[in-house]
PDB file of C-alpha atoms in Angstrom:
ATOM      1  CA  UNK A   1      16.281  28.408 -28.142  1.00 64.00           C
ATOM      2  CA  UNK A   2      17.988  31.315 -26.388  1.00 75.00           C
ATOM      3  CA  UNK A   3      18.775  29.373 -23.258  1.00 79.00           C
ATOM      4  CA  UNK A   4      20.178  26.521 -25.412  1.00 83.00           C
ATOM      5  CA  UNK A   5      22.766  28.300 -27.104  1.00 81.00           C
ATOM      6  CA  UNK A   6      23.686  29.862 -23.439  1.00 87.00           C
ATOM      7  CA  UNK A   7      24.486  26.745 -22.622  1.00 88.00           C
ATOM      8  CA  UNK A   8      27.079  25.691 -24.315  1.00 81.00           C
ATOM      9  CA  UNK A   9      30.684  27.978 -23.443  1.00 86.00           C
ATOM     10  CA  UNK A  10      30.594  31.275 -25.721  1.00 80.00           C
ATOM     11  CA  UNK A  11      33.584  32.549 -27.930  1.00 84.00           C
ATOM     12  CA  UNK A  12      33.758  35.947 -28.511  1.00 87.00           C
ATOM     13  CA  UNK A  13      33.319  35.197 -32.195  1.00 88.00           C
ATOM     14  CA  UNK A  14      29.777  33.160 -31.043  1.00 82.00           C
ATOM     15  CA  UNK A  15      28.633  36.324 -28.584  1.00 81.00           C
ATOM     16  CA  UNK A  16      29.264  38.772 -31.837  1.00 83.00           C
ATOM     17  CA  UNK A  17      27.333  36.594 -34.055  1.00 84.00           C
ATOM     18  CA  UNK A  18      24.323  36.603 -30.961  1.00 81.00           C
ATOM     19  CA  UNK A  19      24.372  39.990 -30.776  1.00 80.00           C
ATOM     20  CA  UNK A  20      24.161  40.499 -34.362  1.00 82.00           C
ATOM     21  CA  UNK A  21      21.264  38.407 -34.750  1.00 82.00           C
ATOM     22  CA  UNK A  22      19.647  40.410 -32.010  1.00 76.00           C
ATOM     23  CA  UNK A  23      20.769  43.631 -34.012  1.00 70.00           C
ATOM     24  CA  UNK A  24      18.647  42.183 -36.315  1.00 74.00           C
ATOM     25  CA  UNK A  25      15.361  41.746 -34.447  1.00 73.00           C
ATOM     26  CA  UNK A  26      15.555  37.986 -34.620  1.00 75.00           C
ATOM     27  CA  UNK A  27      16.568  37.341 -30.997  1.00 81.00           C
ATOM     28  CA  UNK A  28      14.291  38.643 -28.618  1.00 89.00           C
ATOM     29  CA  UNK A  29      16.338  41.607 -25.990  1.00 93.00           C
ATOM     30  CA  UNK A  30      13.671  41.377 -23.124  1.00 95.00           C
ATOM     31  CA  UNK A  31      14.060  37.429 -23.280  1.00 95.00           C
ATOM     32  CA  UNK A  32      17.946  38.479 -23.658  1.00 96.00           C
ATOM     33  CA  UNK A  33      17.716  40.817 -20.356  1.00 98.00           C
ATOM     34  CA  UNK A  34      15.920  37.817 -18.692  1.00 97.00           C
ATOM     35  CA  UNK A  35      18.636  36.067 -19.112  1.00 97.00           C
ATOM     36  CA  UNK A  36      20.727  37.898 -17.302  1.00 98.00           C
ATOM     37  CA  UNK A  37      19.061  37.004 -14.401  1.00 98.00           C
ATOM     38  CA  UNK A  38      18.814  33.489 -14.644  1.00 98.00           C
ATOM     39  CA  UNK A  39      19.504  31.151 -11.427  1.00 97.00           C
ATOM     40  CA  UNK A  40      22.702  29.600 -12.958  1.00 96.00           C
ATOM     41  CA  UNK A  41      25.334  32.097 -13.322  1.00 97.00           C
ATOM     42  CA  UNK A  42      27.229  30.982 -15.981  1.00 97.00           C
ATOM     43  CA  UNK A  43      23.999  31.328 -18.172  1.00 96.00           C
ATOM     44  CA  UNK A  44      23.272  34.861 -16.835  1.00 98.00           C
ATOM     45  CA  UNK A  45      26.619  35.924 -17.381  1.00 97.00           C
ATOM     46  CA  UNK A  46      27.006  35.342 -21.262  1.00 96.00           C
ATOM     47  CA  UNK A  47      23.456  36.886 -21.625  1.00 97.00           C
ATOM     48  CA  UNK A  48      24.665  39.884 -19.974  1.00 98.00           C
ATOM     49  CA  UNK A  49      28.115  40.152 -22.417  1.00 97.00           C
ATOM     50  CA  UNK A  50      25.713  39.517 -25.492  1.00 96.00           C
ATOM     51  CA  UNK A  51      23.690  42.177 -24.087  1.00 97.00           C
ATOM     52  CA  UNK A  52      26.364  44.417 -23.444  1.00 97.00           C
ATOM     53  CA  UNK A  53      27.457  43.887 -26.957  1.00 96.00           C
ATOM     54  CA  UNK A  54      24.360  44.193 -28.826  1.00 96.00           C
ATOM     55  CA  UNK A  55      24.191  47.686 -26.744  1.00 96.00           C
ATOM     56  CA  UNK A  56      27.246  49.131 -27.512  1.00 95.00           C
ATOM     57  CA  UNK A  57      27.046  47.905 -31.622  1.00 94.00           C
ATOM     58  CA  UNK A  58      23.203  47.697 -31.876  1.00 93.00           C
ATOM     59  CA  UNK A  59      22.175  50.706 -29.909  1.00 94.00           C
ATOM     60  CA  UNK A  60      18.688  51.094 -32.038  1.00 92.00           C
ATOM     61  CA  UNK A  61      17.587  48.138 -30.862  1.00 93.00           C
ATOM     62  CA  UNK A  62      18.279  48.423 -27.186  1.00 94.00           C
ATOM     63  CA  UNK A  63      16.946  51.806 -26.502  1.00 94.00           C
ATOM     64  CA  UNK A  64      13.048  50.437 -26.550  1.00 95.00           C
ATOM     65  CA  UNK A  65      13.934  48.383 -23.458  1.00 96.00           C
ATOM     66  CA  UNK A  66      16.017  51.261 -21.567  1.00 97.00           C
ATOM     67  CA  UNK A  67      13.576  51.913 -19.353  1.00 97.00           C
ATOM     68  CA  UNK A  68      13.569  47.927 -18.583  1.00 98.00           C
ATOM     69  CA  UNK A  69      17.216  47.672 -18.249  1.00 98.00           C
ATOM     70  CA  UNK A  70      17.111  50.564 -16.339  1.00 98.00           C
ATOM     71  CA  UNK A  71      14.015  49.270 -13.455  1.00 98.00           C
ATOM     72  CA  UNK A  72      16.220  46.218 -13.535  1.00 99.00           C
ATOM     73  CA  UNK A  73      19.803  47.369 -12.704  1.00 99.00           C
ATOM     74  CA  UNK A  74      19.462  47.347  -9.168  1.00 99.00           C
ATOM     75  CA  UNK A  75      18.447  43.853  -9.225  1.00 98.00           C
ATOM     76  CA  UNK A  76      21.534  42.408 -10.343  1.00 99.00           C
ATOM     77  CA  UNK A  77      23.186  40.299  -7.912  1.00 97.00           C
ATOM     78  CA  UNK A  78      25.307  37.910 -10.181  1.00 98.00           C
ATOM     79  CA  UNK A  79      29.010  39.674 -10.627  1.00 96.00           C
ATOM     80  CA  UNK A  80      29.836  38.881 -13.872  1.00 96.00           C
ATOM     81  CA  UNK A  81      26.639  40.122 -14.991  1.00 99.00           C
ATOM     82  CA  UNK A  82      27.101  43.381 -12.892  1.00 99.00           C
ATOM     83  CA  UNK A  83      30.728  43.899 -14.544  1.00 98.00           C
ATOM     84  CA  UNK A  84      28.409  43.689 -18.337  1.00 99.00           C
ATOM     85  CA  UNK A  85      25.570  46.039 -16.682  1.00 99.00           C
ATOM     86  CA  UNK A  86      27.743  48.867 -15.555  1.00 99.00           C
ATOM     87  CA  UNK A  87      29.731  48.645 -19.029  1.00 98.00           C
ATOM     88  CA  UNK A  88      26.770  48.826 -20.751  1.00 98.00           C
ATOM     89  CA  UNK A  89      25.927  52.467 -17.956  1.00 98.00           C
ATOM     90  CA  UNK A  90      29.165  53.401 -18.826  1.00 98.00           C
ATOM     91  CA  UNK A  91      28.067  53.388 -23.026  1.00 98.00           C
ATOM     92  CA  UNK A  92      24.604  54.677 -22.115  1.00 97.00           C
ATOM     93  CA  UNK A  93      26.672  57.665 -19.968  1.00 96.00           C
ATOM     94  CA  UNK A  94      28.868  58.656 -22.223  1.00 94.00           C
ATOM     95  CA  UNK A  95      29.196  60.675 -25.094  1.00 90.00           C
ATOM     96  CA  UNK A  96      29.272  57.682 -28.137  1.00 89.00           C
ATOM     97  CA  UNK A  97      25.690  56.998 -26.686  1.00 89.00           C
ATOM     98  CA  UNK A  98      24.578  60.903 -26.964  1.00 86.00           C
ATOM     99  CA  UNK A  99      26.113  60.988 -30.207  1.00 87.00           C
ATOM    100  CA  UNK A 100      23.718  58.278 -31.235  1.00 86.00           C
ATOM    101  CA  UNK A 101      20.965  60.044 -29.264  1.00 85.00           C
ATOM    102  CA  UNK A 102      20.838  57.937 -26.592  1.00 90.00           C
ATOM    103  CA  UNK A 103      19.827  60.559 -23.416  1.00 89.00           C
ATOM    104  CA  UNK A 104      18.733  59.150 -19.682  1.00 93.00           C
ATOM    105  CA  UNK A 105      17.210  62.279 -19.354  1.00 90.00           C
ATOM    106  CA  UNK A 106      13.281  61.696 -18.138  1.00 92.00           C
ATOM    107  CA  UNK A 107      14.536  58.579 -16.420  1.00 96.00           C
ATOM    108  CA  UNK A 108      14.454  58.248 -12.987  1.00 96.00           C
ATOM    109  CA  UNK A 109      18.373  57.750 -12.076  1.00 97.00           C
ATOM    110  CA  UNK A 110      18.488  57.946  -8.122  1.00 97.00           C
ATOM    111  CA  UNK A 111      18.127  53.787  -7.894  1.00 98.00           C
ATOM    112  CA  UNK A 112      20.778  53.286 -10.570  1.00 98.00           C
ATOM    113  CA  UNK A 113      22.985  56.165  -8.617  1.00 98.00           C
ATOM    114  CA  UNK A 114      22.624  54.785  -5.393  1.00 98.00           C
ATOM    115  CA  UNK A 115      22.564  51.478  -7.016  1.00 99.00           C
ATOM    116  CA  UNK A 116      26.076  51.958  -7.843  1.00 99.00           C
ATOM    117  CA  UNK A 117      27.445  53.652  -4.770  1.00 99.00           C
ATOM    118  CA  UNK A 118      26.387  50.559  -3.048  1.00 98.00           C
ATOM    119  CA  UNK A 119      28.376  48.211  -5.691  1.00 99.00           C
ATOM    120  CA  UNK A 120      31.481  50.459  -5.308  1.00 98.00           C
ATOM    121  CA  UNK A 121      31.318  50.664  -1.554  1.00 97.00           C
ATOM    122  CA  UNK A 122      30.933  47.304  -0.939  1.00 97.00           C
ATOM    123  CA  UNK A 123      33.868  45.093  -0.030  1.00 94.00           C
ATOM    124  CA  UNK A 124      33.268  41.807  -1.592  1.00 95.00           C
ATOM    125  CA  UNK A 125      32.844  43.708  -4.849  1.00 97.00           C
ATOM    126  CA  UNK A 126      34.720  43.098  -8.081  1.00 96.00           C
ATOM    127  CA  UNK A 127      37.699  45.221  -8.915  1.00 96.00           C
ATOM    128  CA  UNK A 128      36.369  45.652 -12.376  1.00 97.00           C
ATOM    129  CA  UNK A 129      32.744  46.308 -11.484  1.00 98.00           C
ATOM    130  CA  UNK A 130      34.127  49.135  -8.592  1.00 98.00           C
ATOM    131  CA  UNK A 131      36.568  50.573 -11.624  1.00 97.00           C
ATOM    132  CA  UNK A 132      33.184  51.077 -13.729  1.00 98.00           C
ATOM    133  CA  UNK A 133      30.979  52.087 -10.814  1.00 99.00           C
ATOM    134  CA  UNK A 134      33.627  54.739 -10.676  1.00 98.00           C
ATOM    135  CA  UNK A 135      33.069  55.942 -14.251  1.00 98.00           C
ATOM    136  CA  UNK A 136      29.640  55.096 -14.073  1.00 98.00           C
ATOM    137  CA  UNK A 137      29.010  58.041 -10.806  1.00 99.00           C
ATOM    138  CA  UNK A 138      31.336  60.270 -12.833  1.00 98.00           C
ATOM    139  CA  UNK A 139      29.564  60.456 -15.627  1.00 97.00           C
ATOM    140  CA  UNK A 140      26.242  60.559 -13.739  1.00 98.00           C
ATOM    141  CA  UNK A 141      27.728  63.670 -11.206  1.00 97.00           C
ATOM    142  CA  UNK A 142      25.178  65.943 -12.673  1.00 94.00           C
ATOM    143  CA  UNK A 143      21.908  64.249 -11.676  1.00 93.00           C
ATOM    144  CA  UNK A 144      22.135  65.258  -8.134  1.00 94.00           C
ATOM    145  CA  UNK A 145      24.157  68.116  -6.457  1.00 93.00           C
ATOM    146  CA  UNK A 146      25.274  65.436  -4.183  1.00 97.00           C
ATOM    147  CA  UNK A 147      27.011  62.752  -6.315  1.00 98.00           C
ATOM    148  CA  UNK A 148      29.965  64.536  -6.704  1.00 97.00           C
ATOM    149  CA  UNK A 149      30.815  65.200  -3.426  1.00 97.00           C
ATOM    150  CA  UNK A 150      29.995  61.885  -2.127  1.00 98.00           C
ATOM    151  CA  UNK A 151      32.145  60.276  -4.936  1.00 98.00           C
ATOM    152  CA  UNK A 152      35.035  62.449  -4.127  1.00 97.00           C
ATOM    153  CA  UNK A 153      34.931  60.891  -0.831  1.00 97.00           C
ATOM    154  CA  UNK A 154      34.665  57.141  -1.975  1.00 97.00           C
ATOM    155  CA  UNK A 155      37.832  57.898  -4.012  1.00 97.00           C
ATOM    156  CA  UNK A 156      39.744  59.191  -1.361  1.00 96.00           C
ATOM    157  CA  UNK A 157      38.687  56.130   0.803  1.00 95.00           C
ATOM    158  CA  UNK A 158      39.989  53.974  -2.478  1.00 94.00           C
ATOM    159  CA  UNK A 159      43.020  56.293  -2.689  1.00 92.00           C
ATOM    160  CA  UNK A 160      44.002  55.231   0.652  1.00 92.00           C
ATOM    161  CA  UNK A 161      42.316  51.637   1.403  1.00 88.00           C
ATOM    162  CA  UNK A 162      42.185  50.050  -2.219  1.00 88.00           C
ATOM    163  CA  UNK A 163      44.604  47.646  -3.600  1.00 91.00           C
ATOM    164  CA  UNK A 164      47.013  49.194  -6.492  1.00 93.00           C
ATOM    165  CA  UNK A 165      44.450  48.999  -9.418  1.00 92.00           C
ATOM    166  CA  UNK A 166      41.361  50.464  -7.613  1.00 93.00           C
ATOM    167  CA  UNK A 167      44.275  53.132  -6.305  1.00 94.00           C
ATOM    168  CA  UNK A 168      45.284  53.877  -9.923  1.00 95.00           C
ATOM    169  CA  UNK A 169      41.525  54.221 -11.316  1.00 95.00           C
ATOM    170  CA  UNK A 170      40.258  56.402  -8.955  1.00 96.00           C
ATOM    171  CA  UNK A 171      43.043  58.841  -9.206  1.00 96.00           C
ATOM    172  CA  UNK A 172      42.037  58.987 -12.880  1.00 97.00           C
ATOM    173  CA  UNK A 173      38.190  59.522 -11.899  1.00 97.00           C
ATOM    174  CA  UNK A 174      39.595  62.687  -9.339  1.00 96.00           C
ATOM    175  CA  UNK A 175      41.631  64.019 -11.589  1.00 96.00           C
ATOM    176  CA  UNK A 176      38.833  64.496 -14.315  1.00 95.00           C
ATOM    177  CA  UNK A 177      36.742  65.296 -11.049  1.00 94.00           C
ATOM    178  CA  UNK A 178      38.950  68.434 -10.563  1.00 90.00           C
ATOM    179  CA  UNK A 179      39.993  68.940 -13.875  1.00 81.00           C
TER     180      UNK A 179
END
């Protein structure tokens, strides 16, 4: 059923409806997460878009699958899905998730940090994903001593060699780091 839904172009309103179905337990979140790795990239993208919406609007449904998401995050190779996955991590590592009682303590975040740095550094990573990576790493800077310094170095590099959008975002994150 889910695959049939995802085979067709997804409007925002249709995505919101599918996320609501997932939010009320009528759509399998493990199946949705599996679809984020589907071999047809457009289907994987649509699944990741829905998963992001479920995470931010129905976090209580997502939390039971948090460990599975975190373990699969480093395996995501689809650039369009990487954008949604990093958006999910921005939510999970930010204040909104904490206010809803979601905490990442107890999870091994090193693979997440390493993957996120790899995506940030990779030349072929989409600008939006790089921008999200900066935010994720900023939010995770307290999970390991070395993250702040490495992020600082990468931000300096991106300010020097990145395009205008990346330079702007890296300056904002740098200001937060130095703040």
